[in-house]
Amino acid sequence: MHRDYLLEVKNLKKYFPIRQGLLRRVAGNVKAVDDVSFAIRSGETLGLVGESGCGKTTIGRCILRALDPTAGTVLLHTNSHSIDIAQLETRKLRPLRKDMQMIFQDPYSSLNPRMTVLEIVGEPLRVNKLSKGDELEDRVAELLHLVGLRSEYMNNYPHAFSGGQRQRISIARALSVNPKFLVCDEPVSALDVSIQAQILNLLQELQRNLKLTYLFISHDLSVVQHISDRVAVMYVGKLVELAETDELFSSPLHPYTEALLSAVPIADPDMRTRRIRLGGEAADPSSPPSGCYFHPRCRYVENICRHETPEFENLGSPNQPHYVACHLAEKLTLGGIA
Ligand code: SF4
């Protein structure tokens, strides 16, 4: 184990059975997450990007055991020992849930409209028997202050707040139990662009002050570039590339990453790249194509790509790893953005 890692995900799989007929026999599987491995260092933000439906959120939910993985390990390293969350019995998971929390995409539906802010933010404290009464109220006031909200409003209901303020309430709730690790699932996608930067800056400030570790899931590469130390790119249930953010954006090694980057809006006209339009739809995870799953849409496809699945291997250095799953990665020169 690398001593700096907080979390190591190894060969994670999540298959959803497809049932058919009167007897509901299993006729196949949707391979939402298919043999994915990565690790997250303590205090870093790992961005996870890919098109909608590629399995990003399923990975986040498997790590938190909101979904039970089909196979694989999810090791959480603490100071004294390591725990495989993927295999843990439900009752043994309960104390760990405090260490790992989630911030959801939609602050409009993730907050109960019938609960006050005090009840929403204080609920995890109450349920985990961490505080009650005046002490709980003081802690909620402190949490609201931490996320830039005034504690006078703690008796108001969510409808009285804007989208950005609601997301701050969600963040305060997630932080209430002093987690080490947060899965941020598209936390700014439902917000106006002007508010997005404020929430991203808040997340970065909280990370610095509270030594938090983030898995930041998004389909928006500009957002991921802003907040991530490293970025993993996902396509149809598999990771296809993983590298330091600057390296991945300036020198991508996978044609899918190149296509995603070509669609990122850039203000400087001299820096703009020609947009690569991907033909067809993303592959169906219940019957993916043979070989490289990306081959029907890849403009560099060669015969080997149709028959052999590329390994996810490190083409960088030991100090600056750059993982990619592409047969032609060493011979292609792909366009990135600075
Ligand atoms: Fe494209 Fe072949 Fe690389 Fe797949 S393995 S991304 S089809 S070049």
XYZ file of N, CA and C in Angstrom, residues 124-223:
300
model
N -27.740 14.397 10.873
C -26.670 13.396 11.032
C -26.051 13.434 12.434
N -26.013 14.605 13.054
C -25.453 14.717 14.412
C -26.351 13.992 15.410
N -27.671 14.157 15.197
C -28.651 13.544 16.095
C -28.653 12.019 15.910
N -28.704 11.596 14.625
C -28.773 10.154 14.326
C -27.518 9.422 14.837
N -26.376 10.069 14.693
C -25.126 9.440 15.147
C -24.830 9.725 16.622
N -25.801 10.351 17.291
C -25.681 10.665 18.733
C -24.400 11.451 19.026
N -24.110 12.428 18.151
C -22.899 13.230 18.345
C -23.186 14.480 19.172
N -24.419 15.010 19.078
C -24.795 16.131 19.946
C -26.307 16.316 19.919
N -26.812 17.059 20.921
C -28.245 17.333 20.988
C -28.464 18.666 21.706
N -29.727 19.134 21.641
C -30.102 20.348 22.368
C -29.313 21.569 21.914
N -28.895 22.384 22.895
C -28.178 23.634 22.597
C -26.844 23.360 21.904
N -26.237 22.266 22.312
C -24.927 21.928 21.730
C -25.078 21.672 20.225
N -26.177 20.977 19.860
C -26.446 20.682 18.450
C -26.692 21.987 17.687
N -27.442 22.879 18.304
C -27.739 24.162 17.646
C -26.446 24.978 17.434
N -25.575 24.943 18.424
C -24.298 25.669 18.303
C -23.453 25.075 17.173
N -23.476 23.753 17.087
C -22.679 23.076 16.049
C -23.240 23.400 14.662
N -24.582 23.435 14.530
C -25.192 23.783 13.244
C -24.829 25.230 12.875
N -24.862 26.125 13.857
C -24.490 27.532 13.600
C -23.051 27.604 13.110
N -22.192 26.820 13.736
C -20.771 26.806 13.353
C -20.605 26.281 11.924
N -21.364 25.216 11.595
C -21.280 24.630 10.247
C -21.796 25.609 9.192
N -22.877 26.311 9.514
C -23.418 27.275 8.551
C -22.400 28.384 8.308
N -21.754 28.816 9.377
C -20.722 29.849 9.249
C -19.581 29.345 8.346
N -19.232 28.080 8.549
C -18.146 27.461 7.779
C -18.431 27.494 6.274
N -19.704 27.341 5.902
C -20.044 27.310 4.469
C -20.557 28.669 3.974
N -20.381 29.711 4.782
C -20.713 31.060 4.341
C -22.183 31.418 4.450
N -22.915 30.788 5.381
C -24.336 31.142 5.580
C -24.521 31.708 6.988
N -25.540 32.573 7.109
C -25.767 33.183 8.428
C -26.653 32.270 9.272
N -26.260 32.104 10.526
C -26.968 31.152 11.387
C -28.376 31.630 11.764
N -28.652 32.935 11.587
C -30.005 33.440 11.907
C -31.083 32.722 11.096
N -30.689 32.194 9.932
C -31.690 31.596 9.046
C -31.894 30.097 9.298
N -31.346 29.568 10.391
C -31.398 28.106 10.561
C -32.810 27.568 10.794
N -33.758 28.448 11.146
C -35.129 27.952 11.328
C -35.974 28.098 10.059
N -35.349 28.549 8.970
C -36.070 28.659 7.687
C -36.057 27.315 6.960
N -36.983 27.205 5.990
C -37.088 25.984 5.183
C -36.302 26.170 3.873
N -35.937 25.060 3.211
C -35.086 25.174 2.015
C -35.631 26.109 0.932
N -36.984 26.187 0.784
C -37.522 27.000 -0.320
C -37.145 28.480 -0.190
N -36.736 28.896 1.020
C -36.384 30.310 1.212
C -34.972 30.622 0.692
N -34.269 29.609 0.185
C -32.869 29.815 -0.214
C -32.686 29.649 -1.720
N -31.644 30.307 -2.238
C -31.309 30.162 -3.667
C -30.609 28.818 -3.886
N -30.393 28.452 -5.155
C -29.730 27.182 -5.478
C -28.343 27.091 -4.849
N -27.572 28.184 -4.948
C -26.223 28.188 -4.378
C -26.260 28.035 -2.870
N -27.216 28.733 -2.231
C -27.332 28.630 -0.765
C -27.745 27.215 -0.355
N -28.644 26.614 -1.151
C -29.063 25.241 -0.836
C -27.885 24.277 -0.930
N -27.022 24.495 -1.939
C -25.874 23.595 -2.038
C -24.945 23.811 -0.849
N -24.858 25.052 -0.346
C -24.058 25.297 0.867
C -24.659 24.538 2.058
N -26.000 24.488 2.117
C -26.658 23.746 3.214
C -26.315 22.249 3.093
N -26.353 21.725 1.854
C -25.994 20.308 1.641
C -24.569 20.034 2.090
N -23.679 20.969 1.786
C -22.268 20.785 2.154
C -22.140 20.811 3.686
N -22.860 21.748 4.330
C -22.815 21.826 5.802
C -23.299 20.515 6.405
N -24.374 19.952 5.834
C -24.907 18.678 6.335
C -23.859 17.557 6.183
N -23.229 17.506 4.995
C -22.218 16.464 4.758
C -21.034 16.608 5.724
N -20.689 17.858 6.063
C -19.521 18.084 6.931
C -19.825 17.897 8.412
N -21.116 17.793 8.749
C -21.506 17.805 10.160
C -20.853 16.681 10.966
N -20.576 15.540 10.326
C -20.023 14.389 11.056
C -18.498 14.271 10.892
N -17.875 15.377 10.466
C -16.411 15.419 10.304
C -15.865 14.314 9.400
N -16.353 14.243 8.160
C -15.853 13.184 7.272
C -14.414 13.454 6.836
N -13.768 12.375 6.359
C -12.418 12.513 5.781
C -12.522 12.612 4.263
N -13.588 11.964 3.730
C -13.674 11.768 2.287
C -15.073 12.144 1.797
N -15.118 12.906 0.703
C -16.417 13.292 0.146
C -16.496 12.891 -1.318
N -17.604 12.258 -1.683
C -17.908 12.061 -3.100
C -18.780 13.245 -3.508
N -18.259 14.081 -4.399
C -19.016 15.250 -4.871
C -19.566 14.872 -6.246
N -20.867 14.582 -6.323
C -21.456 14.076 -7.561
C -22.116 15.217 -8.335
N -21.399 15.750 -9.319
C -21.895 16.874 -10.127
C -22.424 17.993 -9.222
N -21.647 18.449 -8.230
C -22.209 19.352 -7.222
C -22.532 20.754 -7.736
N -22.033 21.120 -8.934
C -22.353 22.467 -9.418
C -23.139 22.441 -10.732
N -23.461 21.259 -11.246
C -24.109 21.178 -12.569
C -25.476 21.838 -12.602
N -26.191 21.856 -11.456
C -27.546 22.414 -11.459
C -27.532 23.913 -11.153
N -26.338 24.503 -11.008
C -26.257 25.912 -10.583
C -25.894 26.826 -11.747
N -26.264 28.114 -11.618
C -25.866 29.112 -12.616
C -24.338 29.182 -12.657
N -23.818 29.518 -13.833
C -22.359 29.566 -13.996
C -21.726 30.521 -12.973
N -22.395 31.646 -12.711
C -21.820 32.634 -11.789
C -21.709 32.070 -10.368
N -22.590 31.153 -10.013
C -22.590 30.575 -8.661
C -21.631 29.386 -8.586
N -21.419 28.729 -9.740
C -20.569 27.531 -9.750
C -19.194 27.816 -9.151
N -18.586 28.958 -9.579
C -17.226 29.274 -9.119
C -17.208 29.470 -7.607
N -18.265 30.066 -7.063
C -18.310 30.287 -5.605
C -18.321 28.959 -4.858
N -19.112 28.011 -5.350
C -19.196 26.713 -4.663
C -17.880 25.932 -4.827
N -17.284 26.019 -6.026
C -15.992 25.335 -6.230
C -14.927 25.923 -5.304
N -14.920 27.261 -5.195
C -13.936 27.897 -4.311
C -14.177 27.505 -2.859
N -15.462 27.406 -2.484
C -15.788 26.985 -1.110
C -15.267 25.561 -0.858
N -15.500 24.675 -1.827
C -15.028 23.285 -1.658
C -13.502 23.245 -1.513
N -12.815 24.080 -2.282
C -11.349 24.099 -2.194
C -10.878 24.642 -0.836
N -11.561 25.697 -0.371
C -11.204 26.293 0.920
C -11.436 25.277 2.056
N -12.578 24.588 1.987
C -12.892 23.589 3.017
C -11.879 22.450 2.980
N -11.457 22.081 1.768
C -10.476 20.998 1.646
C -9.168 21.375 2.332
N -8.734 22.621 2.080
C -7.480 23.088 2.710
C -7.614 23.116 4.229
N -8.715 23.699 4.709
C -8.857 23.902 6.159
C -9.164 22.628 6.929
N -9.907 21.715 6.293
C -10.346 20.513 7.020
C -9.620 19.247 6.555
N -8.643 19.445 5.659
C -7.850 18.303 5.134
C -8.760 17.215 4.558
N -9.658 17.624 3.676
C -10.604 16.684 3.075
C -10.028 16.078 1.797
N -10.546 14.921 1.450
C -10.180 14.243 0.200
C -11.454 14.126 -0.623
N -11.363 14.461 -1.933
C -12.572 14.463 -2.766
C -12.450 13.504 -3.958
N -13.550 12.811 -4.240
C -13.755 12.242 -5.579
C -14.786 13.152 -6.220
N -14.375 13.877 -7.269
C -15.225 14.901 -7.847
C -15.734 14.420 -9.209
N -17.028 14.081 -9.247
C -17.626 13.503 -10.455
C -18.274 14.603 -11.281
N -17.951 14.661 -12.566
C -18.567 15.696 -13.400
C -18.471 15.321 -14.875
N -19.396 15.848 -15.663
C -19.273 15.684 -17.113
C -18.599 16.921 -17.704
N -18.353 17.942 -16.863
C -17.880 19.242 -17.344
C -16.364 19.354 -17.124
N -15.612 19.300 -18.225
C -14.156 19.283 -18.077
C -13.587 20.592 -17.549
N -14.246 21.716 -17.831
C -13.733 23.002 -17.313
C -13.776 22.993 -15.794
N -14.884 22.482 -15.249
C -15.056 22.420 -13.803
C -14.021 21.473 -13.196
